[in-house]
Tab-separated table of C-alpha atoms (C1' of nucleotides) in Angstrom:
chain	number	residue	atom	x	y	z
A	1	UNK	CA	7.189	68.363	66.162
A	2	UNK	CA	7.777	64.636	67.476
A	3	UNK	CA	11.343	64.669	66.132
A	4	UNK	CA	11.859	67.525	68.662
A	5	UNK	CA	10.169	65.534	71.539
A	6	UNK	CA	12.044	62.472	71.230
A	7	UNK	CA	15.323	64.352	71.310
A	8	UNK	CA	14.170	66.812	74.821
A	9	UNK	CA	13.049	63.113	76.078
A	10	UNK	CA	16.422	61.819	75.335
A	11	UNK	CA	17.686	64.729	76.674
A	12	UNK	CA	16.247	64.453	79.983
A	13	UNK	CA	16.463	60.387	80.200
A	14	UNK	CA	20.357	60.859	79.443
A	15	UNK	CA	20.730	63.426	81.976
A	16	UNK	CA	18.863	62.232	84.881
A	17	UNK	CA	19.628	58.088	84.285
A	18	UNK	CA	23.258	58.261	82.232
A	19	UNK	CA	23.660	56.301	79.237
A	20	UNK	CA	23.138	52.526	79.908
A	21	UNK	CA	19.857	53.234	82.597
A	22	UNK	CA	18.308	55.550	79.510
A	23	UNK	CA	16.657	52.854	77.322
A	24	UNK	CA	15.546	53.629	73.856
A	25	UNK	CA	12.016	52.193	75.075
A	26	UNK	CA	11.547	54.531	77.796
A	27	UNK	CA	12.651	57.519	76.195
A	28	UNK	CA	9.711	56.295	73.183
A	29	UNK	CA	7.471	56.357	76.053
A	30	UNK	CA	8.204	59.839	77.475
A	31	UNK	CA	7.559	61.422	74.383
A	32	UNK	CA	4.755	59.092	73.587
A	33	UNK	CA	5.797	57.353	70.660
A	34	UNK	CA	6.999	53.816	69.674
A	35	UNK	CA	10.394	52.571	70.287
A	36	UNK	CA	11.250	51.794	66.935
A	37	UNK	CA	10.358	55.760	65.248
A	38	UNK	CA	13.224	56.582	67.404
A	39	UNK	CA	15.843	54.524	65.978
A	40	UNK	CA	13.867	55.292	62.402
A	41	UNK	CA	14.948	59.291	63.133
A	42	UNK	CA	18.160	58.884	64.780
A	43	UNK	CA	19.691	55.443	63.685
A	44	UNK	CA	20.719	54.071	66.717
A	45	UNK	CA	20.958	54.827	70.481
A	46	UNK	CA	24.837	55.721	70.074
A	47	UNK	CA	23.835	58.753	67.139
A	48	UNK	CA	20.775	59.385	69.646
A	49	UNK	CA	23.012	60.194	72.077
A	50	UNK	CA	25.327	62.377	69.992
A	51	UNK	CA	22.835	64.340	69.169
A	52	UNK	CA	21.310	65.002	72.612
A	53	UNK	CA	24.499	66.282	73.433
A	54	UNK	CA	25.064	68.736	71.242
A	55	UNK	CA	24.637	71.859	72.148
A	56	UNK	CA	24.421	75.390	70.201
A	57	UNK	CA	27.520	76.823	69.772
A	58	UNK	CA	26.166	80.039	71.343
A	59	UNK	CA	25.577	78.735	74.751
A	60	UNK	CA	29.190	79.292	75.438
A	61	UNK	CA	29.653	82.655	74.286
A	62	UNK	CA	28.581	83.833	77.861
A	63	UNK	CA	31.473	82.017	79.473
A	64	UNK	CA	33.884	83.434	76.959
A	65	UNK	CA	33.054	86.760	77.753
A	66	UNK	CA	33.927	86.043	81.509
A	67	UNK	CA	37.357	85.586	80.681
A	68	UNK	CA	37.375	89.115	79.761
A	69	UNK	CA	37.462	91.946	81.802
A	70	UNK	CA	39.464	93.563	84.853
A	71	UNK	CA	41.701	90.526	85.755
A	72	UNK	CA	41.084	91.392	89.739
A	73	UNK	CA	37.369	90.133	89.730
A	74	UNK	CA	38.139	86.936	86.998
A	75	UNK	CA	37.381	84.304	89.385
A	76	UNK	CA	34.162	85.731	90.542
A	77	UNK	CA	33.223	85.830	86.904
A	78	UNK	CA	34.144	82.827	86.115
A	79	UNK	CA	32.676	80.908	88.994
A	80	UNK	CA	29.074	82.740	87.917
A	81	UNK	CA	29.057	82.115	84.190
A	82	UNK	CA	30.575	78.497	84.976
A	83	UNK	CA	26.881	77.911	87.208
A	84	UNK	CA	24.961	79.326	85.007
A	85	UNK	CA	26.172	77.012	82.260
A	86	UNK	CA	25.411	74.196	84.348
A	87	UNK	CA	22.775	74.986	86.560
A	88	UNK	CA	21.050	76.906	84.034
A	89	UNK	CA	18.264	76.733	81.469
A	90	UNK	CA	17.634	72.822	81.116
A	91	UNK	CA	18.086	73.337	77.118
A	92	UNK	CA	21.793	73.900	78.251
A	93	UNK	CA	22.517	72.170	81.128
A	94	UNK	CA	21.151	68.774	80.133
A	95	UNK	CA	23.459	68.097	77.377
A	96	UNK	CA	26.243	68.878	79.609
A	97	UNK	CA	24.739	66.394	82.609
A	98	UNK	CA	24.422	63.810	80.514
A	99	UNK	CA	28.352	64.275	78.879
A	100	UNK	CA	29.409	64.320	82.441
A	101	UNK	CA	27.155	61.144	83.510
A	102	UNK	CA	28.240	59.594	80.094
A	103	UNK	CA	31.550	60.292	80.605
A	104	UNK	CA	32.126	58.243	83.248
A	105	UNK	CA	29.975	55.084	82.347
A	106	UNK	CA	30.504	55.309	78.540
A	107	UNK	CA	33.585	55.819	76.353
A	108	UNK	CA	32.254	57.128	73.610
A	109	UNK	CA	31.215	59.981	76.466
A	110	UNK	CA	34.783	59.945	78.032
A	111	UNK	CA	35.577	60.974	74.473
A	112	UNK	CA	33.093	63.640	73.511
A	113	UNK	CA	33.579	65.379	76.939
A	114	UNK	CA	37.768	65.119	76.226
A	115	UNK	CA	37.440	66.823	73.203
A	116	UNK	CA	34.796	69.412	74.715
A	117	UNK	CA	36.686	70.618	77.792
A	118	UNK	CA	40.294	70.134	75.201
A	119	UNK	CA	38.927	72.051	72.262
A	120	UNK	CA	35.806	73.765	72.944
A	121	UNK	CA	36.629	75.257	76.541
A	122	UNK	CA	40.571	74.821	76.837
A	123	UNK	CA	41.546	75.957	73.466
A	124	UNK	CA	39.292	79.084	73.070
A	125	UNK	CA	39.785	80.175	76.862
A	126	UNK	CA	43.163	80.036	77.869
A	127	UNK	CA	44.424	82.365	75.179
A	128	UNK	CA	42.784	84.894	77.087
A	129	UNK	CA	44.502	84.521	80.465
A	130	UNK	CA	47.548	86.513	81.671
A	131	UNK	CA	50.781	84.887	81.736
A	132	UNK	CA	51.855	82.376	79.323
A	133	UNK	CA	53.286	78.893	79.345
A	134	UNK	CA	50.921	77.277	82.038
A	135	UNK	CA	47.905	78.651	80.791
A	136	UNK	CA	46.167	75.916	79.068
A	137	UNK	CA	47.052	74.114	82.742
A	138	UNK	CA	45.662	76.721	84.602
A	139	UNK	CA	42.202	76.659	83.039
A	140	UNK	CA	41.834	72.658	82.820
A	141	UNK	CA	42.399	72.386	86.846
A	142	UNK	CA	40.474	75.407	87.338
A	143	UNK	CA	37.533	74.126	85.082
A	144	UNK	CA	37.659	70.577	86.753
A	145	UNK	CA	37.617	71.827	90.430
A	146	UNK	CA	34.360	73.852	88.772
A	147	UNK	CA	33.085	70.444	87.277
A	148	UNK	CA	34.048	68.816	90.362
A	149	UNK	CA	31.490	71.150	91.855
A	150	UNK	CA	28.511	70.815	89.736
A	151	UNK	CA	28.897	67.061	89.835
A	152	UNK	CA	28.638	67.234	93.540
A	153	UNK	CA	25.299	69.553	93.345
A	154	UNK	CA	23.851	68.087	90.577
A	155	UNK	CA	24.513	64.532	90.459
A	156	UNK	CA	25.939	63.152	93.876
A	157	UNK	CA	23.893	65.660	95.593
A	158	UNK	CA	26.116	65.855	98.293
A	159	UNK	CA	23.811	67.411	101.201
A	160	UNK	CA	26.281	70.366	102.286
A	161	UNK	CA	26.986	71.591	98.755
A	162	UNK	CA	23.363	71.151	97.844
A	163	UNK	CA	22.401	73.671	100.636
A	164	UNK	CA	24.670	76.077	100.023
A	165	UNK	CA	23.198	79.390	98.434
A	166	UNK	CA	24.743	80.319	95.140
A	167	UNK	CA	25.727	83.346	97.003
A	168	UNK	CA	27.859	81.823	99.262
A	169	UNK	CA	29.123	79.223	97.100
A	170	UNK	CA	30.499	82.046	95.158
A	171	UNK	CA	32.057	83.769	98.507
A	172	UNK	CA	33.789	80.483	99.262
A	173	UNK	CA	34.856	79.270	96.000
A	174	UNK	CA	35.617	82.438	93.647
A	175	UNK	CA	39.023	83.371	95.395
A	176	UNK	CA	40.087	79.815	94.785
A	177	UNK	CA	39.672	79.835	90.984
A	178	UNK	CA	40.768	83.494	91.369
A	179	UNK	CA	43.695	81.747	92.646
A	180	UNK	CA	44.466	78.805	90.106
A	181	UNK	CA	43.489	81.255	86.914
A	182	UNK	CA	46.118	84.195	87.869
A	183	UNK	CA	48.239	82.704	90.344
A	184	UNK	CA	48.811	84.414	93.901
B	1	UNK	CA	42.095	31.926	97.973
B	2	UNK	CA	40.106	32.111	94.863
B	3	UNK	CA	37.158	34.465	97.045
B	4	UNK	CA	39.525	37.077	97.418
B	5	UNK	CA	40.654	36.907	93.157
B	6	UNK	CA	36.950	37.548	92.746
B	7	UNK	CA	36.411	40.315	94.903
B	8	UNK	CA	39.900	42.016	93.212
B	9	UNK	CA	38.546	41.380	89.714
B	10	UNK	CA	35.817	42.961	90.682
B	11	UNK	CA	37.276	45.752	91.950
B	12	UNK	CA	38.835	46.144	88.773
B	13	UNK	CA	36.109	46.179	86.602
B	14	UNK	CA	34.083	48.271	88.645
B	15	UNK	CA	36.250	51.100	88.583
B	16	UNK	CA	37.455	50.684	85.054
B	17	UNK	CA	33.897	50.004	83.517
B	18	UNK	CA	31.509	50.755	85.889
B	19	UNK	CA	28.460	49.213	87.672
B	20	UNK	CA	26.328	48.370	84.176
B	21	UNK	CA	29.239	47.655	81.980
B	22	UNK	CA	31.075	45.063	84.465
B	23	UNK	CA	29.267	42.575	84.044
B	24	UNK	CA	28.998	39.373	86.580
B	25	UNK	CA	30.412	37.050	83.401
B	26	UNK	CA	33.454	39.593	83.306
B	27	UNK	CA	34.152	39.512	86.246
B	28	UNK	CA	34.261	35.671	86.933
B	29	UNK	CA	36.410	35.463	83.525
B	30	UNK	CA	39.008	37.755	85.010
B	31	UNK	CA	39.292	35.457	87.479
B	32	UNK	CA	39.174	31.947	85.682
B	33	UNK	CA	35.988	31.017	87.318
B	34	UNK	CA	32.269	30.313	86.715
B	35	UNK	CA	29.783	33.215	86.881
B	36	UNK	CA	27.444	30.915	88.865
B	37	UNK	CA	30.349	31.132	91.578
B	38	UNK	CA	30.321	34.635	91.975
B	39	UNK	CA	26.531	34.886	92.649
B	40	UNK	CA	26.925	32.045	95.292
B	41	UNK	CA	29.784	33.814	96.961
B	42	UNK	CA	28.380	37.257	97.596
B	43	UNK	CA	24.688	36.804	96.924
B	44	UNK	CA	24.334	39.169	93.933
B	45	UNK	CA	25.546	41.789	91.788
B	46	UNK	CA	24.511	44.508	94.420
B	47	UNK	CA	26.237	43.031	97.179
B	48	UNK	CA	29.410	42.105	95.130
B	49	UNK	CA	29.718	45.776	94.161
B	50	UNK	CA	28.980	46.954	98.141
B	51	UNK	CA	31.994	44.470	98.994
B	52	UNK	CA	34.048	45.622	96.093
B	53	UNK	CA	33.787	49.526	97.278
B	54	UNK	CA	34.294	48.662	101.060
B	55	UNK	CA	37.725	49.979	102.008
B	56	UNK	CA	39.867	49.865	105.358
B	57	UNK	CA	39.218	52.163	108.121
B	58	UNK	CA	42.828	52.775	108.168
B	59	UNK	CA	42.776	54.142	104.506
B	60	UNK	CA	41.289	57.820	106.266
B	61	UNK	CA	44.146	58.194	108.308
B	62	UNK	CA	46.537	59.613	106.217
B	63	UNK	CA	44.235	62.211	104.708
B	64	UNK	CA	42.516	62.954	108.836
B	65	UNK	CA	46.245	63.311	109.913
B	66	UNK	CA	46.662	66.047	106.710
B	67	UNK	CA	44.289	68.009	108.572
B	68	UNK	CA	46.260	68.088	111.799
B	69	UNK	CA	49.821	70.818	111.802
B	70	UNK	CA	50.080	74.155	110.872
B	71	UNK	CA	47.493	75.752	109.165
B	72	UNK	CA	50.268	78.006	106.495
B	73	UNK	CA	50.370	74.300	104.661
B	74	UNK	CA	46.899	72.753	105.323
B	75	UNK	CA	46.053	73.035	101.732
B	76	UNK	CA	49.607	71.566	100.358
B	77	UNK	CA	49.120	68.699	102.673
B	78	UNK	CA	45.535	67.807	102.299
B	79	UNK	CA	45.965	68.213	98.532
B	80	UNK	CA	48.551	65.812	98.595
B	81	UNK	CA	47.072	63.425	101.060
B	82	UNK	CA	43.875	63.698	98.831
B	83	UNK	CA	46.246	62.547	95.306
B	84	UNK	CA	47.263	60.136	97.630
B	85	UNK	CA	44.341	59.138	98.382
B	86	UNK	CA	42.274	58.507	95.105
B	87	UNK	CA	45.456	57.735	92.439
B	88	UNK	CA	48.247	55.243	95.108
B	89	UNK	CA	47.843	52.335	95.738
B	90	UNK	CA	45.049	50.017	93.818
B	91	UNK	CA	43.379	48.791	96.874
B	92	UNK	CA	42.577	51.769	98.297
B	93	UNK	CA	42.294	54.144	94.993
B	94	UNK	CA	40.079	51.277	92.829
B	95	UNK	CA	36.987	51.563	95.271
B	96	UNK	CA	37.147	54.653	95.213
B	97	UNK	CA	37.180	55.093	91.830
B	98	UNK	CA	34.343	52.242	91.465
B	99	UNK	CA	32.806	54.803	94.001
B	100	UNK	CA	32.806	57.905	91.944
B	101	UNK	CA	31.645	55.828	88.564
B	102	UNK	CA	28.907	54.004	90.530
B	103	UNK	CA	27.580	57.428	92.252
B	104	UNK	CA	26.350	58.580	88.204
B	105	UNK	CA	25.435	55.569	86.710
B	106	UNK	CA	24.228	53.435	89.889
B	107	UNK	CA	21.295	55.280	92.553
B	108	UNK	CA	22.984	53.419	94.902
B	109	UNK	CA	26.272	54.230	93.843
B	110	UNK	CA	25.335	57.887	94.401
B	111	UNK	CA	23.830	57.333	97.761
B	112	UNK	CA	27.442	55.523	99.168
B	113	UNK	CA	29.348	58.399	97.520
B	114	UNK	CA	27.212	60.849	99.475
B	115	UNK	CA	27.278	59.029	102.721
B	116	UNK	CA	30.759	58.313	102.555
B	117	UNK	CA	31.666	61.756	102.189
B	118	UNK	CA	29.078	62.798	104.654
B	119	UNK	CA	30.070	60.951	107.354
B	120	UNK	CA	33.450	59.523	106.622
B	121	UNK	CA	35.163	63.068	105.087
B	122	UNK	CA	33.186	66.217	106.349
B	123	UNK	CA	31.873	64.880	110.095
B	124	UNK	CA	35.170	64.257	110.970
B	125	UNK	CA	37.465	66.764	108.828
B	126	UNK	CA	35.449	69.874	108.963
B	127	UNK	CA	35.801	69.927	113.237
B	128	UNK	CA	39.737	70.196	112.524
B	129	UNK	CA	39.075	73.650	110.687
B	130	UNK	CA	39.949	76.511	112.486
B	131	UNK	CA	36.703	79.050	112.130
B	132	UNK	CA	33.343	77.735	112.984
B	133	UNK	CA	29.802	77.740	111.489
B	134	UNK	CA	31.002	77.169	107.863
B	135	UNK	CA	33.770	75.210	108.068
B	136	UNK	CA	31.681	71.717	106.730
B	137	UNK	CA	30.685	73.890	104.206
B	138	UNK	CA	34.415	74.212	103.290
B	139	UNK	CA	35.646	70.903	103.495
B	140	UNK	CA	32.617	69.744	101.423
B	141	UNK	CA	33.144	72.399	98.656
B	142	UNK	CA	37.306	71.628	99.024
B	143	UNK	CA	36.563	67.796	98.564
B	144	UNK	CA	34.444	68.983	95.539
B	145	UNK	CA	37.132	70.152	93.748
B	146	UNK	CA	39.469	67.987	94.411
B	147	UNK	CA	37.611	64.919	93.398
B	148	UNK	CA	36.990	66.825	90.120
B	149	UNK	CA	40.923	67.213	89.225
B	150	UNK	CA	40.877	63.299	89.881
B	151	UNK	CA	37.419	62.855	87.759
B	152	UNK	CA	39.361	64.858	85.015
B	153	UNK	CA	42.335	62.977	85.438
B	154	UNK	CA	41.688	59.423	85.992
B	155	UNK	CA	38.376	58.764	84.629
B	156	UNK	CA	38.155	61.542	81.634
B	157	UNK	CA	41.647	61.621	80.945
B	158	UNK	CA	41.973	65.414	80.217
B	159	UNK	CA	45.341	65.368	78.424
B	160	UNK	CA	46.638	69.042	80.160
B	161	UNK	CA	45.566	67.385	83.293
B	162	UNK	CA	47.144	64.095	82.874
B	163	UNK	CA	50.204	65.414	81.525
B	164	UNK	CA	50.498	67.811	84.599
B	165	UNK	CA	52.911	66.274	87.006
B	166	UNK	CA	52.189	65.963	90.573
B	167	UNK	CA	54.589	68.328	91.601
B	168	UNK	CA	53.000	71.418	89.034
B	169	UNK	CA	49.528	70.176	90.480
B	170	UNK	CA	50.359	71.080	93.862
B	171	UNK	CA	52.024	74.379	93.095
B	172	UNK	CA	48.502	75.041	90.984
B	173	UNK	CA	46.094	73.632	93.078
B	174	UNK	CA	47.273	74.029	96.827
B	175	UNK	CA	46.592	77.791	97.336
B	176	UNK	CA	43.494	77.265	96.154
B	177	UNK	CA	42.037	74.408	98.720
B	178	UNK	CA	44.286	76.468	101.189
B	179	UNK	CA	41.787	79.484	100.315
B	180	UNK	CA	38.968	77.112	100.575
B	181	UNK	CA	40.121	75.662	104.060
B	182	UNK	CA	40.809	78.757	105.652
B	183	UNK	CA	39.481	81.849	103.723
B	184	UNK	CA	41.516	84.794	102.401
C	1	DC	C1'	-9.893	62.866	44.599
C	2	DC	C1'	-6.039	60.203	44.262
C	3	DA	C1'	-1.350	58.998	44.489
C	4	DA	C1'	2.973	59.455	46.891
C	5	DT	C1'	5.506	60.245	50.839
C	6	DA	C1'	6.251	60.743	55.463
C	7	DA	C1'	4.919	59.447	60.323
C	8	DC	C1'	4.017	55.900	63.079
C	9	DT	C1'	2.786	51.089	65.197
C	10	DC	C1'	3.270	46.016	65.806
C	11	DA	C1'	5.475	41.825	66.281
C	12	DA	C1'	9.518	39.644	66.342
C	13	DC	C1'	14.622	38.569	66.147
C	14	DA	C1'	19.008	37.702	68.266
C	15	DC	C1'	21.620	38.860	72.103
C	16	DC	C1'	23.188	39.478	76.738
C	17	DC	C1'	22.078	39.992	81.422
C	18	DG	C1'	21.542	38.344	86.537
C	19	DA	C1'	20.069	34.586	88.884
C	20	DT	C1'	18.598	29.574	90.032
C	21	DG	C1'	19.096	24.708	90.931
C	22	DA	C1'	20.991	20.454	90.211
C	23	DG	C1'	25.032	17.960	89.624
C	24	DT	C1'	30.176	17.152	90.073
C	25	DT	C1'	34.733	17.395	91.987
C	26	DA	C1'	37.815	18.222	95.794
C	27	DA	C1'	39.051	18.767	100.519
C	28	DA	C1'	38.422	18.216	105.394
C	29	DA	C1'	36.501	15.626	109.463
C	30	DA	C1'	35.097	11.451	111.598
D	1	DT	C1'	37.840	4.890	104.625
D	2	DT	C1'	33.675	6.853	104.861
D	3	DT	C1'	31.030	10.900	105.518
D	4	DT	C1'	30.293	15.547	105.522
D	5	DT	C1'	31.044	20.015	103.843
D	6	DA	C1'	32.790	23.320	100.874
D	7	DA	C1'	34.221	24.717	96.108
D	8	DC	C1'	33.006	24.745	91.647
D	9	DT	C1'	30.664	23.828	86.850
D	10	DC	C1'	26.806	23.253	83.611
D	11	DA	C1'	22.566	24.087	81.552
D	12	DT	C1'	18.800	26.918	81.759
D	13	DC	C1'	15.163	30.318	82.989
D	14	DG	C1'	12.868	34.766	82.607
D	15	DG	C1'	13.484	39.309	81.407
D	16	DG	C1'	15.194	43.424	79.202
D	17	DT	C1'	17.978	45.361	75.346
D	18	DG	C1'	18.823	47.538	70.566
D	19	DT	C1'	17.429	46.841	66.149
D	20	DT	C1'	14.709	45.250	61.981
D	21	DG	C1'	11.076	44.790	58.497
D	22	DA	C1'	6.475	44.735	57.325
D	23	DG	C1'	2.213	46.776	57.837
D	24	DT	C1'	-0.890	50.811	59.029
D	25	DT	C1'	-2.369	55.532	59.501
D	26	DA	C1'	-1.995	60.321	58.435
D	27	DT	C1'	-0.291	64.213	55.578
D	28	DT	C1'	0.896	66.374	51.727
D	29	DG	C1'	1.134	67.469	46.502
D	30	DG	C1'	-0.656	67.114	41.745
DNA sequence: CCAATAACTCAACACCCGATGAGTTAAAAA
DNA sequence: TTTTTAACTCATCGGGTGTTGAGTTATTGG
């Protein structure tokens, strides 16, 4: 299916060159096709990108399940299924890249990655932590200092973080979001 | 001195919109000039955003002092000294900010980011951390996280995080970097 | 086999960008 | 005052962008 190539093209151009760098032209020419059947599926660049960052609603049901479980071992758990969502399979992972890229060059992004960490992470995952009138606070600083993390992998590329072994990164970082999650 | 109302302008809109989005025409708008000034001033876009994210060597000296004192309060003090840092005043905190929003959109922008927290953080932090053969790995993976809370709180404007005052985000976040600086 | 519909290409439009070069005004030096 | 130098504007170039509409090829259904 084109349709499906174009979008994994846009997918990939999003990801890897943010929003503005990722021209409609070049993302026909990945998948081999003429710039204009891509704004013929998808409209325009803008619903392009809205749908290259969607992402199935089951791809977070892994990181949900962290949050449950003996509360001793939470940050460890955390940490893991926070990688995995965004070091993972590319079919995951590159919607998420290109939010975070988009976020920060686009507004339209700044938006759609608001209302994912506010609604789809925040919402659904702070319920679950002990403890109650800081909780929501709790999991936004501990999921940015996460994000903080991926963006210095995966996008700045940062050579010390980038040569750390997952492993290790978990040794150093887990007890910290251990830390911010249930308190001291 | 109308050179220096062009470099703030730019400053400006490179950390509110970005390398693509501020555009050279903006920019010489904001400050009630001709675009064809600009160019002859600094040469071209590139170099105008290289002068716009040069900052002070005395900026670093607040946040290298943090590192100095007891270690009980390293992480209260660095996390503060790090807030400090990237949301005071606008002529320090804008290139940084044009920093982190150039390092995703801009290759360029990503390479400064890296070196600058390369060689202007980690080389000369991580030797003030007690411990040895990790201890760049824990400044760089402390930075991490700390540039994310500002990512989610200046740039993506997570409303739990903005809404946190500074004084809840160091009781949050401080015994976390402290675990981070100096282990368990 | 033929008609209808979808998939796809081509050429072009209007727009905005960074950059250039020549020309004009203002200030400083002689 | 005259000359030199800097500050500044104007019009324009070439190039890349998203988007459009018409035309072409392929695929499907009767």
């Amino acid at each position: 299916m084109t349709r499906q190539a174009v979008l994994e093209a846009a997918r990939s151009r999003f990801s890897q060159d943010g929003y503005a760098a990722a021209t409609i032209r070049k993302i026909a020419a990945d998948a081999g096709v003429d710039a204009s059947l891509v704004i013929q599926f998808y409209g325009s660049k803008d619903a392009l990108f809205a749908a290259a960052m969607s992402l199935s609603p089951t791809a977070l049901t892994h990181l949900s399940q962290a949050f449950d479980g003996p509360p001793p071992t939470l940050g460890e758990r955390v940490t893991n299924a926070f990688l995995d969502l965004w070091e993972g399979e590319s079919q995951v992972s590159e919607p998420l890249l290109a939010m975070l890229r988009a976020a920060i060059s686009n507004d339209q992004g700044a938006a759609t990655l608001r209302e994912f960490i506010q609604t789809r992470l925040l919402e659904q995952l702070s319920p679950k932590l002990p403890d109650g009138h800081d909780a929501a606070a709790r999991a936004g600083f501990a999921a940015a200092m996460l994000i903080g993390i991926v963006v210095g992998r995966g996008i700045v590329k940062v050579p010390v973080l980038v040569g750390t072994d997952r492993e290790s990164v978990i040794r150093l970082v887990a007890p910290a979001i251990q830390a911010v999650l249930v308190g001291v």
